[in-house]
N, CA, C and O atoms as a GROMACS GRO file, in nm:
protein
  564
    1MET      N    1   0.003   5.316   0.704
    1MET     CA    2  -0.047   5.217   0.610
    1MET      C    3   0.066   5.117   0.576
    1MET      O    4   0.046   4.995   0.576
    2VAL      N    5   0.183   5.170   0.547
    2VAL     CA    6   0.298   5.084   0.515
    2VAL      C    7   0.339   5.000   0.638
    2VAL      O    8   0.378   4.884   0.626
    3ALA      N    9   0.329   5.061   0.753
    3ALA     CA   10   0.367   4.986   0.875
    3ALA      C   11   0.268   4.874   0.898
    3ALA      O   12   0.309   4.765   0.940
    4ALA      N   13   0.140   4.896   0.873
    4ALA     CA   14   0.040   4.790   0.894
    4ALA      C   15   0.065   4.675   0.798
    4ALA      O   16   0.055   4.559   0.837
    5ALA      N   17   0.099   4.705   0.670
    5ALA     CA   18   0.127   4.598   0.573
    5ALA      C   19   0.254   4.523   0.616
    5ALA      O   20   0.260   4.401   0.602
    6ALA      N   21   0.354   4.593   0.665
    6ALA     CA   22   0.478   4.526   0.710
    6ALA      C   23   0.446   4.437   0.828
    6ALA      O   24   0.499   4.326   0.835
    7LEU      N   25   0.362   4.479   0.920
    7LEU     CA   26   0.327   4.398   1.034
    7LEU      C   27   0.254   4.271   0.990
    7LEU      O   28   0.284   4.163   1.041
    8VAL      N   29   0.162   4.281   0.897
    8VAL     CA   30   0.087   4.167   0.846
    8VAL      C   31   0.185   4.068   0.779
    8VAL      O   32   0.179   3.948   0.805
    9LEU      N   33   0.274   4.118   0.693
    9LEU     CA   34   0.371   4.030   0.629
    9LEU      C   35   0.464   3.964   0.726
    9LEU      O   36   0.501   3.848   0.709
   10SER      N   37   0.502   4.038   0.830
   10SER     CA   38   0.588   3.975   0.932
   10SER      C   39   0.519   3.865   1.007
   10SER      O   40   0.580   3.762   1.036
   11ILE      N   41   0.391   3.884   1.038
   11ILE     CA   42   0.316   3.779   1.107
   11ILE      C   43   0.301   3.660   1.018
   11ILE      O   44   0.314   3.547   1.064
   12ILE      N   45   0.274   3.681   0.891
   12ILE     CA   46   0.259   3.568   0.794
   12ILE      C   47   0.391   3.492   0.784
   12ILE      O   48   0.391   3.369   0.786
   13GLY      N   49   0.502   3.561   0.775
   13GLY     CA   50   0.635   3.499   0.770
   13GLY      C   51   0.662   3.418   0.896
   13GLY      O   52   0.718   3.309   0.888
   14LEU      N   53   0.623   3.471   1.011
   14LEU     CA   54   0.647   3.403   1.135
   14LEU      C   55   0.562   3.274   1.144
   14LEU      O   56   0.609   3.172   1.194
   15VAL      N   57   0.440   3.278   1.097
   15VAL     CA   58   0.354   3.157   1.094
   15VAL      C   59   0.414   3.051   1.000
   15VAL      O   60   0.422   2.933   1.035
   16VAL      N   61   0.455   3.095   0.886
   16VAL     CA   62   0.516   2.999   0.788
   16VAL      C   63   0.641   2.937   0.848
   16VAL      O   64   0.660   2.816   0.834
   17GLN      N   65   0.725   3.013   0.913
   17GLN     CA   66   0.847   2.958   0.975
   17GLN      C   67   0.812   2.862   1.087
   17GLN      O   68   0.878   2.758   1.100
   18TRP      N   69   0.711   2.890   1.169
   18TRP     CA   70   0.670   2.804   1.275
   18TRP      C   71   0.619   2.673   1.217
   18TRP      O   72   0.656   2.567   1.266
   19LEU      N   73   0.535   2.677   1.114
   19LEU     CA   74   0.480   2.556   1.048
   19LEU      C   75   0.594   2.470   0.995
   19LEU      O   76   0.595   2.349   1.014
   20THR      N   77   0.690   2.533   0.929
   20THR     CA   78   0.801   2.458   0.872
   20THR      C   79   0.884   2.391   0.985
   20THR      O   80   0.923   2.276   0.972
   21TRP      N   81   0.909   2.465   1.094
   21TRP     CA   82   0.985   2.411   1.203
   21TRP      C   83   0.909   2.297   1.268
   21TRP      O   84   0.968   2.194   1.301
   22SER      N   85   0.780   2.313   1.288
   22SER     CA   86   0.702   2.209   1.362
   22SER      C   87   0.690   2.080   1.280
   22SER      O   88   0.670   1.974   1.338
   23ARG      N   89   0.702   2.087   1.149
   23ARG     CA   90   0.688   1.966   1.065
   23ARG      C   91   0.822   1.912   1.024
   23ARG      O   92   0.827   1.815   0.948
   24SER      N   93   0.934   1.971   1.070
   24SER     CA   94   1.063   1.926   1.024
   24SER      C   95   1.110   1.792   1.082
   24SER      O   96   1.191   1.723   1.020
   25GLY      N   97   1.059   1.754   1.199
   25GLY     CA   98   1.089   1.625   1.258
   25GLY      C   99   0.976   1.525   1.232
   25GLY      O  100   0.895   1.539   1.140
   26ALA      N  101   0.974   1.424   1.318
   26ALA     CA  102   0.869   1.320   1.304
   26ALA      C  103   0.746   1.370   1.383
   26ALA      O  104   0.757   1.420   1.495
   27VAL      N  105   0.633   1.354   1.323
   27VAL     CA  106   0.504   1.385   1.386
   27VAL      C  107   0.417   1.263   1.367
   27VAL      O  108   0.360   1.243   1.259
   28ILE      N  109   0.405   1.180   1.470
   28ILE     CA  110   0.335   1.052   1.463
   28ILE      C  111   0.194   1.059   1.517
   28ILE      O  112   0.171   1.112   1.625
   29ALA      N  113   0.100   1.005   1.442
   29ALA     CA  114  -0.038   0.988   1.484
   29ALA      C  115  -0.077   0.841   1.465
   29ALA      O  116  -0.028   0.773   1.374
   30VAL      N  117  -0.165   0.794   1.551
   30VAL     CA  118  -0.211   0.656   1.544
   30VAL      C  119  -0.359   0.651   1.545
   30VAL      O  120  -0.423   0.729   1.616
   31GLU      N  121  -0.418   0.560   1.467
   31GLU     CA  122  -0.564   0.545   1.465
   31GLU      C  123  -0.599   0.399   1.442
   31GLU      O  124  -0.520   0.321   1.389
   32ALA      N  125  -0.720   0.366   1.483
   32ALA     CA  126  -0.772   0.229   1.463
   32ALA      C  127  -0.905   0.240   1.392
   32ALA      O  128  -0.978   0.337   1.408
   33SER      N  129  -0.935   0.138   1.312
   33SER     CA  130  -1.063   0.136   1.240
   33SER      C  131  -1.105  -0.011   1.219
   33SER      O  132  -1.025  -0.103   1.230
   34HIS      N  133  -1.235  -0.027   1.189
   34HIS     CA  134  -1.288  -0.158   1.155
   34HIS      C  135  -1.282  -0.172   1.001
   34HIS      O  136  -1.282  -0.072   0.929
   35GLY      N  137  -1.278  -0.292   0.956
   35GLY     CA  138  -1.274  -0.320   0.812
   35GLY      C  139  -1.293  -0.464   0.781
   35GLY      O  140  -1.324  -0.546   0.868
   36ILE      N  141  -1.274  -0.494   0.656
   36ILE     CA  142  -1.276  -0.632   0.603
   36ILE      C  143  -1.146  -0.657   0.530
   36ILE      O  144  -1.101  -0.573   0.452
   37LEU      N  145  -1.086  -0.772   0.553
   37LEU     CA  146  -0.964  -0.806   0.484
   37LEU      C  147  -0.987  -0.807   0.335
   37LEU      O  148  -1.081  -0.871   0.288
   38PRO      N  149  -0.905  -0.736   0.257
   38PRO     CA  150  -0.938  -0.719   0.112
   38PRO      C  151  -0.917  -0.842   0.029
   38PRO      O  152  -0.970  -0.848  -0.083
   39ALA      N  153  -0.843  -0.944   0.075
   39ALA     CA  154  -0.819  -1.063  -0.008
   39ALA      C  155  -0.849  -1.188   0.077
   39ALA      O  156  -0.841  -1.186   0.200
   40GLY      N  157  -0.882  -1.293   0.010
   40GLY     CA  158  -0.906  -1.420   0.078
   40GLY      C  159  -1.047  -1.427   0.133
   40GLY      O  160  -1.136  -1.352   0.093
   41PRO      N  161  -1.066  -1.520   0.226
   41PRO     CA  162  -1.202  -1.534   0.288
   41PRO      C  163  -1.239  -1.407   0.362
   41PRO      O  164  -1.151  -1.334   0.409
   42VAL      N  165  -1.364  -1.382   0.372
   42VAL     CA  166  -1.415  -1.264   0.442
   42VAL      C  167  -1.374  -1.269   0.591
   42VAL      O  168  -1.420  -1.354   0.667
   43THR      N  169  -1.290  -1.176   0.629
   43THR     CA  170  -1.243  -1.167   0.767
   43THR      C  171  -1.258  -1.026   0.813
   43THR      O  172  -1.203  -0.933   0.754
   44ARG      N  173  -1.335  -1.009   0.924
   44ARG     CA  174  -1.352  -0.879   0.981
   44ARG      C  175  -1.226  -0.843   1.064
   44ARG      O  176  -1.178  -0.926   1.142
   45ILE      N  177  -1.173  -0.724   1.047
   45ILE     CA  178  -1.044  -0.689   1.109
   45ILE      C  179  -1.054  -0.553   1.184
   45ILE      O  180  -1.146  -0.474   1.166
   46VAL      N  181  -0.957  -0.534   1.267
   46VAL     CA  182  -0.928  -0.404   1.319
   46VAL      C  183  -0.791  -0.368   1.267
   46VAL      O  184  -0.696  -0.444   1.283
   47THR      N  185  -0.780  -0.248   1.203
   47THR     CA  186  -0.656  -0.201   1.149
   47THR      C  187  -0.601  -0.092   1.239
   47THR      O  188  -0.671   0.005   1.269
   48VAL      N  189  -0.479  -0.105   1.282
   48VAL     CA  190  -0.411   0.001   1.357
   48VAL      C  191  -0.310   0.062   1.260
   48VAL      O  192  -0.223  -0.007   1.206
   49THR      N  193  -0.322   0.191   1.240
   49THR     CA  194  -0.237   0.262   1.142
   49THR      C  195  -0.158   0.375   1.209
   49THR      O  196  -0.215   0.459   1.280
   50ALA      N  197  -0.026   0.374   1.185
   50ALA     CA  198   0.057   0.484   1.233
   50ALA      C  199   0.096   0.568   1.115
   50ALA      O  200   0.146   0.516   1.016
   51LEU      N  201   0.075   0.698   1.124
   51LEU     CA  202   0.107   0.790   1.018
   51LEU      C  203   0.211   0.891   1.063
   51LEU      O  204   0.189   0.958   1.164
   52ASN      N  205   0.320   0.905   0.994
   52ASN     CA  206   0.421   1.004   1.020
   52ASN      C  207   0.385   1.128   0.937
   52ASN      O  208   0.410   1.130   0.817
   53LYS      N  209   0.328   1.228   0.997
   53LYS     CA  210   0.291   1.350   0.928
   53LYS      C  211   0.404   1.447   0.909
   53LYS      O  212   0.392   1.544   0.834
   54GLY      N  213   0.517   1.421   0.978
   54GLY     CA  214   0.630   1.510   0.967
   54GLY      C  215   0.722   1.475   0.851
   54GLY      O  216   0.690   1.394   0.764
   55ARG      N  217   0.839   1.540   0.852
   55ARG     CA  218   0.936   1.519   0.747
   55ARG      C  219   1.046   1.419   0.785
   55ARG      O  220   1.102   1.350   0.700
   56GLY      N  221   1.076   1.413   0.915
   56GLY     CA  222   1.182   1.326   0.963
   56GLY      C  223   1.131   1.185   0.990
   56GLY      O  224   1.010   1.167   1.007
   57PRO      N  225   1.219   1.086   0.995
   57PRO     CA  226   1.179   0.944   1.022
   57PRO      C  227   1.153   0.923   1.171
   57PRO      O  228   1.203   0.998   1.255
   58ALA      N  229   1.077   0.822   1.199
   58ALA     CA  230   1.048   0.782   1.341
   58ALA      C  231   1.052   0.630   1.348
   58ALA      O  232   1.005   0.561   1.257
   59GLN      N  233   1.108   0.578   1.456
   59GLN     CA  234   1.106   0.434   1.474
   59GLN      C  235   0.994   0.396   1.572
   59GLN      O  236   0.980   0.453   1.680
   60ILE      N  237   0.918   0.299   1.529
   60ILE     CA  238   0.809   0.244   1.617
   60ILE      C  239   0.857   0.107   1.667
   60ILE      O  240   0.889   0.018   1.589
   61THR      N  241   0.862   0.093   1.798
   61THR     CA  242   0.911  -0.029   1.858
   61THR      C  243   0.801  -0.129   1.897
   61THR      O  244   0.823  -0.250   1.900
   62SER      N  245   0.682  -0.076   1.927
   62SER     CA  246   0.572  -0.163   1.963
   62SER      C  247   0.439  -0.090   1.950
   62SER      O  248   0.434   0.032   1.943
   63TRP      N  249   0.330  -0.169   1.948
   63TRP     CA  250   0.199  -0.110   1.952
   63TRP      C  251   0.108  -0.200   2.034
   63TRP      O  252   0.138  -0.318   2.054
   64TRP      N  253  -0.001  -0.145   2.081
   64TRP     CA  254  -0.098  -0.221   2.164
   64TRP      C  255  -0.233  -0.153   2.161
   64TRP      O  256  -0.248  -0.041   2.113
   65LEU      N  257  -0.330  -0.222   2.213
   65LEU     CA  258  -0.463  -0.165   2.231
   65LEU      C  259  -0.485  -0.146   2.381
   65LEU      O  260  -0.460  -0.235   2.462
   66GLU      N  261  -0.532  -0.028   2.415
   66GLU     CA  262  -0.555   0.006   2.556
   66GLU      C  263  -0.705   0.009   2.585
   66GLU      O  264  -0.776   0.089   2.524
   67PRO      N  265  -0.754  -0.073   2.673
   67PRO     CA  266  -0.900  -0.075   2.702
   67PRO      C  267  -0.941   0.052   2.772
   67PRO      O  268  -0.869   0.104   2.857
   68ILE      N  269  -1.058   0.100   2.737
   68ILE     CA  270  -1.118   0.220   2.803
   68ILE      C  271  -1.212   0.170   2.906
   68ILE      O  272  -1.313   0.107   2.874
   69GLY      N  273  -1.181   0.198   3.035
   69GLY     CA  274  -1.267   0.149   3.144
   69GLY      C  275  -1.220   0.009   3.186
   69GLY      O  276  -1.109  -0.030   3.149
   70GLY      N  277  -1.297  -0.063   3.257
   70GLY     CA  278  -1.261  -0.197   3.301
   70GLY      C  279  -1.165  -0.195   3.417
   70GLY      O  280  -1.135  -0.089   3.472
   71PRO      N  281  -1.115  -0.313   3.457
   71PRO     CA  282  -1.026  -0.321   3.569
   71PRO      C  283  -0.886  -0.264   3.540
   71PRO      O  284  -0.841  -0.264   3.425
   72SER      N  285  -0.820  -0.217   3.642
   72SER     CA  286  -0.689  -0.151   3.620
   72SER      C  287  -0.580  -0.241   3.569
   72SER      O  288  -0.484  -0.194   3.507
   73GLU      N  289  -0.592  -0.375   3.594
   73GLU     CA  290  -0.489  -0.467   3.545
   73GLU      C  291  -0.496  -0.488   3.395
   73GLU      O  292  -0.403  -0.546   3.338
   74ALA      N  293  -0.600  -0.446   3.329
   74ALA     CA  294  -0.613  -0.460   3.184
   74ALA      C  295  -0.564  -0.333   3.116
   74ALA      O  296  -0.641  -0.266   3.047
   75LYS      N  297  -0.437  -0.300   3.133
   75LYS     CA  298  -0.380  -0.172   3.080
   75LYS      C  299  -0.342  -0.180   2.936
   75LYS      O  300  -0.380  -0.093   2.858
   76LYS      N  301  -0.267  -0.282   2.896
   76LYS     CA  302  -0.220  -0.293   2.757
   76LYS      C  303  -0.246  -0.429   2.702
   76LYS      O  304  -0.213  -0.531   2.762
   77TRP      N  305  -0.308  -0.430   2.585
   77TRP     CA  306  -0.328  -0.558   2.515
   77TRP      C  307  -0.231  -0.568   2.400
   77TRP      O  308  -0.246  -0.500   2.299
   78TRP      N  309  -0.131  -0.652   2.416
   78TRP     CA  310  -0.034  -0.676   2.309
   78TRP      C  311  -0.097  -0.774   2.212
   78TRP      O  312  -0.121  -0.889   2.248
   79MET      N  313  -0.123  -0.733   2.093
   79MET     CA  314  -0.191  -0.812   1.996
   79MET      C  315  -0.098  -0.875   1.888
   79MET      O  316  -0.143  -0.925   1.785
   80GLY      N  317   0.034  -0.870   1.920
   80GLY     CA  318   0.134  -0.914   1.823
   80GLY      C  319   0.120  -1.059   1.775
   80GLY      O  320   0.154  -1.092   1.661
   81ASN      N  321   0.069  -1.147   1.865
   81ASN     CA  322   0.059  -1.286   1.826
   81ASN      C  323  -0.064  -1.315   1.738
   81ASN      O  324  -0.084  -1.428   1.693
   82THR      N  325  -0.147  -1.211   1.714
   82THR     CA  326  -0.268  -1.233   1.635
   82THR      C  327  -0.264  -1.152   1.504
   82THR      O  328  -0.362  -1.154   1.430
   83VAL      N  329  -0.155  -1.081   1.474
   83VAL     CA  330  -0.152  -0.998   1.349
   83VAL      C  331  -0.161  -1.088   1.227
   83VAL      O  332  -0.111  -1.200   1.225
   84LEU      N  333  -0.227  -1.032   1.125
   84LEU     CA  334  -0.249  -1.109   1.002
   84LEU      C  335  -0.140  -1.075   0.899
   84LEU      O  336  -0.067  -0.976   0.912
   85ARG      N  337  -0.131  -1.158   0.798
   85ARG     CA  338  -0.037  -1.134   0.691
   85ARG      C  339  -0.070  -1.001   0.623
   85ARG      O  340  -0.188  -0.970   0.602
   86GLY      N  341   0.029  -0.925   0.588
   86GLY     CA  342   0.011  -0.792   0.532
   86GLY      C  343   0.039  -0.684   0.632
   86GLY      O  344   0.044  -0.566   0.598
   87SER      N  345   0.058  -0.724   0.759
   87SER     CA  346   0.096  -0.625   0.864
   87SER      C  347   0.246  -0.597   0.853
   87SER      O  348   0.325  -0.680   0.808
   88ASP      N  349   0.281  -0.475   0.898
   88ASP     CA  350   0.424  -0.437   0.900
   88ASP      C  351   0.493  -0.504   1.016
   88ASP      O  352   0.432  -0.539   1.117
   89ASP      N  353   0.622  -0.522   0.999
   89ASP     CA  354   0.707  -0.582   1.105
   89ASP      C  355   0.739  -0.476   1.212
   89ASP      O  356   0.721  -0.356   1.190
   90LEU      N  357   0.788  -0.522   1.326
   90LEU     CA  358   0.838  -0.434   1.436
   90LEU      C  359   0.974  -0.477   1.472
   90LEU      O  360   1.002  -0.596   1.464
   91PRO      N  361   1.063  -0.390   1.510
   91PRO     CA  362   1.046  -0.246   1.499
   91PRO      C  363   1.050  -0.202   1.355
   91PRO      O  364   1.102  -0.273   1.269
   92VAL      N  365   0.993  -0.083   1.327
   92VAL     CA  366   0.987  -0.032   1.194
   92VAL      C  367   1.023   0.116   1.191
   92VAL      O  368   0.984   0.191   1.281
   93LEU      N  369   1.096   0.157   1.088
   93LEU     CA  370   1.135   0.296   1.071
   93LEU      C  371   1.036   0.355   0.970
   93LEU      O  372   1.031   0.310   0.855
   94VAL      N  373   0.960   0.454   1.012
   94VAL     CA  374   0.861   0.518   0.926
   94VAL      C  375   0.918   0.653   0.874
   94VAL      O  376   0.943   0.746   0.951
   95ASP      N  377   0.937   0.659   0.744
   95ASP     CA  378   0.987   0.782   0.686
   95ASP      C  379   0.878   0.890   0.693
   95ASP      O  380   0.761   0.862   0.717
   96GLY      N  381   0.921   1.015   0.671
   96GLY     CA  382   0.828   1.127   0.674
   96GLY      C  383   0.717   1.109   0.571
   96GLY      O  384   0.741   1.065   0.458
   97GLU      N  385   0.595   1.144   0.612
   97GLU     CA  386   0.475   1.140   0.529
   97GLU      C  387   0.449   0.996   0.473
   97GLU      O  388   0.403   0.981   0.360
   98HIS      N  389   0.480   0.896   0.552
   98HIS     CA  390   0.448   0.757   0.520
   98HIS      C  391   0.367   0.693   0.633
   98HIS      O  392   0.357   0.752   0.741
   99ARG      N  393   0.311   0.580   0.611
   99ARG     CA  394   0.228   0.508   0.712
   99ARG      C  395   0.260   0.359   0.712
   99ARG      O  396   0.304   0.301   0.612
  100VAL      N  397   0.234   0.300   0.830
  100VAL     CA  398   0.244   0.156   0.848
  100VAL      C  399   0.118   0.108   0.914
  100VAL      O  400   0.052   0.184   0.985
  101SER      N  401   0.083  -0.022   0.893
  101SER     CA  402  -0.039  -0.073   0.951
  101SER      C  403  -0.022  -0.213   1.004
  101SER      O  404   0.065  -0.288   0.959
  102TRP      N  405  -0.109  -0.249   1.102
  102TRP     CA  406  -0.115  -0.380   1.154
  102TRP      C  407  -0.260  -0.424   1.152
  102TRP      O  408  -0.349  -0.348   1.190
  103LEU      N  409  -0.283  -0.550   1.107
  103LEU     CA  410  -0.417  -0.605   1.091
  103LEU      C  411  -0.438  -0.710   1.196
  103LEU      O  412  -0.354  -0.798   1.214
  104VAL      N  413  -0.551  -0.703   1.266
  104VAL     CA  414  -0.583  -0.799   1.374
  104VAL      C  415  -0.726  -0.849   1.353
  104VAL      O  416  -0.815  -0.768   1.327
  105PRO      N  417  -0.750  -0.979   1.363
  105PRO     CA  418  -0.888  -1.026   1.353
  105PRO      C  419  -0.979  -0.962   1.456
  105PRO      O  420  -0.946  -0.960   1.574
  106LEU      N  421  -1.092  -0.911   1.414
  106LEU     CA  422  -1.185  -0.845   1.503
  106LEU      C  423  -1.228  -0.936   1.616
  106LEU      O  424  -1.248  -0.892   1.729
  107GLU      N  425  -1.243  -1.067   1.586
  107GLU     CA  426  -1.291  -1.161   1.691
  107GLU      C  427  -1.188  -1.169   1.806
  107GLU      O  428  -1.227  -1.189   1.920
  108ALA      N  429  -1.059  -1.153   1.778
  108ALA     CA  430  -0.957  -1.157   1.885
  108ALA      C  431  -0.974  -1.035   1.977
  108ALA      O  432  -0.960  -1.047   2.099
  109VAL      N  433  -1.005  -0.919   1.920
  109VAL     CA  434  -1.021  -0.801   2.000
  109VAL      C  435  -1.156  -0.809   2.075
  109VAL      O  436  -1.166  -0.769   2.191
  110GLU      N  437  -1.260  -0.861   2.006
  110GLU     CA  438  -1.390  -0.878   2.071
  110GLU      C  439  -1.378  -0.971   2.193
  110GLU      O  440  -1.439  -0.947   2.297
  111SER      N  441  -1.298  -1.077   2.178
  111SER     CA  442  -1.278  -1.172   2.287
  111SER      C  443  -1.214  -1.106   2.411
  111SER      O  444  -1.253  -1.129   2.525
  112SER      N  445  -1.112  -1.022   2.383
  112SER     CA  446  -1.050  -0.949   2.493
  112SER      C  447  -1.147  -0.852   2.558
  112SER      O  448  -1.148  -0.838   2.680
  113CYS      N  449  -1.231  -0.785   2.478
  113CYS     CA  450  -1.329  -0.690   2.530
  113CYS      C  451  -1.426  -0.761   2.619
  113CYS      O  452  -1.457  -0.712   2.727
  114ARG      N  453  -1.476  -0.880   2.576
  114ARG     CA  454  -1.567  -0.954   2.660
  114ARG      C  455  -1.506  -1.003   2.788
  114ARG      O  456  -1.571  -1.002   2.892
  115GLN      N  457  -1.382  -1.046   2.782
  115GLN     CA  458  -1.308  -1.095   2.898
  115GLN      C  459  -1.294  -0.983   3.004
  115GLN      O  460  -1.314  -1.007   3.122
  116TRP      N  461  -1.260  -0.862   2.960
  116TRP     CA  462  -1.233  -0.754   3.056
  116TRP      C  463  -1.353  -0.661   3.067
  116TRP      O  464  -1.344  -0.559   3.136
  117LYS      N  465  -1.465  -0.692   3.003
  117LYS     CA  466  -1.592  -0.618   3.014
  117LYS      C  467  -1.573  -0.471   2.976
  117LYS      O  468  -1.609  -0.380   3.050
  118VAL      N  469  -1.517  -0.453   2.858
  118VAL     CA  470  -1.502  -0.317   2.803
  118VAL      C  471  -1.561  -0.313   2.663
  118VAL      O  472  -1.573  -0.417   2.600
  119ALA      N  473  -1.597  -0.197   2.614
  119ALA     CA  474  -1.657  -0.182   2.479
  119ALA      C  475  -1.568  -0.103   2.386
  119ALA      O  476  -1.581  -0.115   2.264
  120ARG      N  477  -1.476  -0.022   2.441
  120ARG     CA  478  -1.392   0.063   2.356
  120ARG      C  479  -1.246   0.042   2.389
  120ARG      O  480  -1.208   0.016   2.503
  121VAL      N  481  -1.164   0.055   2.283
  121VAL     CA  482  -1.018   0.048   2.297
  121VAL      C  483  -0.951   0.162   2.226
  121VAL      O  484  -1.007   0.219   2.132
  122ARG      N  485  -0.832   0.195   2.270
  122ARG     CA  486  -0.754   0.304   2.214
  122ARG      C  487  -0.624   0.246   2.156
  122ARG      O  488  -0.554   0.175   2.228
  123PRO      N  489  -0.588   0.274   2.029
  123PRO     CA  490  -0.462   0.229   1.977
  123PRO      C  491  -0.345   0.314   2.031
  123PRO      O  492  -0.356   0.435   2.046
  124CYS      N  493  -0.233   0.246   2.060
  124CYS     CA  494  -0.118   0.315   2.118
  124CYS      C  495   0.011   0.261   2.057
  124CYS      O  496   0.018   0.147   2.013
  125LEU      N  497   0.114   0.349   2.056
  125LEU     CA  498   0.243   0.316   1.998
  125LEU      C  499   0.353   0.352   2.097
  125LEU      O  500   0.337   0.441   2.180
  126SER      N  501   0.465   0.281   2.087
  126SER     CA  502   0.585   0.319   2.161
  126SER      C  503   0.690   0.350   2.056
  126SER      O  504   0.714   0.271   1.965
  127LEU      N  505   0.753   0.465   2.068
  127LEU     CA  506   0.854   0.511   1.974
  127LEU      C  507   0.992   0.479   2.022
  127LEU      O  508   1.011   0.455   2.141
  128GLY      N  509   1.091   0.478   1.932
  128GLY     CA  510   1.228   0.453   1.969
  128GLY      C  511   1.282   0.552   2.068
  128GLY      O  512   1.375   0.520   2.142
  129SER      N  513   1.224   0.672   2.072
  129SER     CA  514   1.270   0.773   2.163
  129SER      C  515   1.214   0.749   2.306
  129SER      O  516   1.250   0.821   2.398
  130GLY      N  517   1.127   0.649   2.322
  130GLY     CA  518   1.065   0.622   2.453
  130GLY      C  519   0.930   0.687   2.467
  130GLY      O  520   0.856   0.654   2.560
  131ARG      N  521   0.895   0.777   2.380
  131ARG     CA  522   0.765   0.845   2.386
  131ARG      C  523   0.653   0.747   2.348
  131ARG      O  524   0.673   0.660   2.263
  132GLU      N  525   0.539   0.762   2.409
  132GLU     CA  526   0.418   0.685   2.373
  132GLU      C  527   0.319   0.775   2.308
  132GLU      O  528   0.306   0.890   2.349
  133VAL      N  529   0.248   0.725   2.206
  133VAL     CA  530   0.149   0.800   2.133
  133VAL      C  531   0.017   0.724   2.144
  133VAL      O  532   0.012   0.604   2.119
  134ARG      N  533  -0.090   0.794   2.181
  134ARG     CA  534  -0.222   0.735   2.194
  134ARG      C  535  -0.318   0.797   2.093
  134ARG      O  536  -0.317   0.918   2.070
  135GLY      N  537  -0.401   0.712   2.034
  135GLY     CA  538  -0.504   0.760   1.938
  135GLY      C  539  -0.640   0.773   2.002
  135GLY      O  540  -0.655   0.758   2.123
  136LYS      N  541  -0.737   0.800   1.923
  136LYS     CA  542  -0.874   0.815   1.966
  136LYS      C  543  -0.934   0.674   1.984
  136LYS      O  544  -0.906   0.584   1.905
  137PRO      N  545  -1.017   0.659   2.087
  137PRO     CA  546  -1.080   0.529   2.113
  137PRO      C  547  -1.182   0.492   2.000
  137PRO      O  548  -1.243   0.579   1.938
  138ILE      N  549  -1.197   0.365   1.977
  138ILE     CA  550  -1.298   0.314   1.888
  138ILE      C  551  -1.387   0.214   1.962
  138ILE      O  552  -1.341   0.147   2.055
  139LYS      N  553  -1.511   0.203   1.921
  139LYS     CA  554  -1.604   0.106   1.985
  139LYS      C  555  -1.588  -0.033   1.920
  139LYS      O  556  -1.588  -0.044   1.797
  140ILE      N  557  -1.574  -0.131   1.998
  140ILE     CA  558  -1.559  -0.268   1.942
  140ILE      C  559  -1.687  -0.350   1.962
  140ILE      O  560  -1.734  -0.411   1.866
  141VAL      N  561  -1.744  -0.353   2.080
  141VAL     CA  562  -1.866  -0.430   2.105
  141VAL      C  563  -1.972  -0.338   2.158
  141VAL      O  564  -2.084  -0.382   2.186
   0.00000   0.00000   0.00000
């Protein structure tokens, strides 16, 4: 009985140590969503948000939208020239458990979708370490 309790406590301790270790560095996730610009004239937007779920900082050097389907030459859509006021600058250092966002007019994304004949895009990031992070696709048109 005592041995079983010791085994259970050991397993719990191991899980806690693993969780602490896995969250000690930067853990970056990226997502995109539709919305409306909260101030000014009504503007439909796509918001790309990077969240650092870990404890350590991470540098984000660039972001883009990746079309799902369509021709192979439409790999990355750099939307930097269409970002709206209120978007974070690049490169940006994201501290642990913080987020940054970029706002893009929905019509600019819809225009690219029509041009390349795609309906869904995936938000992507490039980190200072050279690693790329891809989020879940969202439907645009």
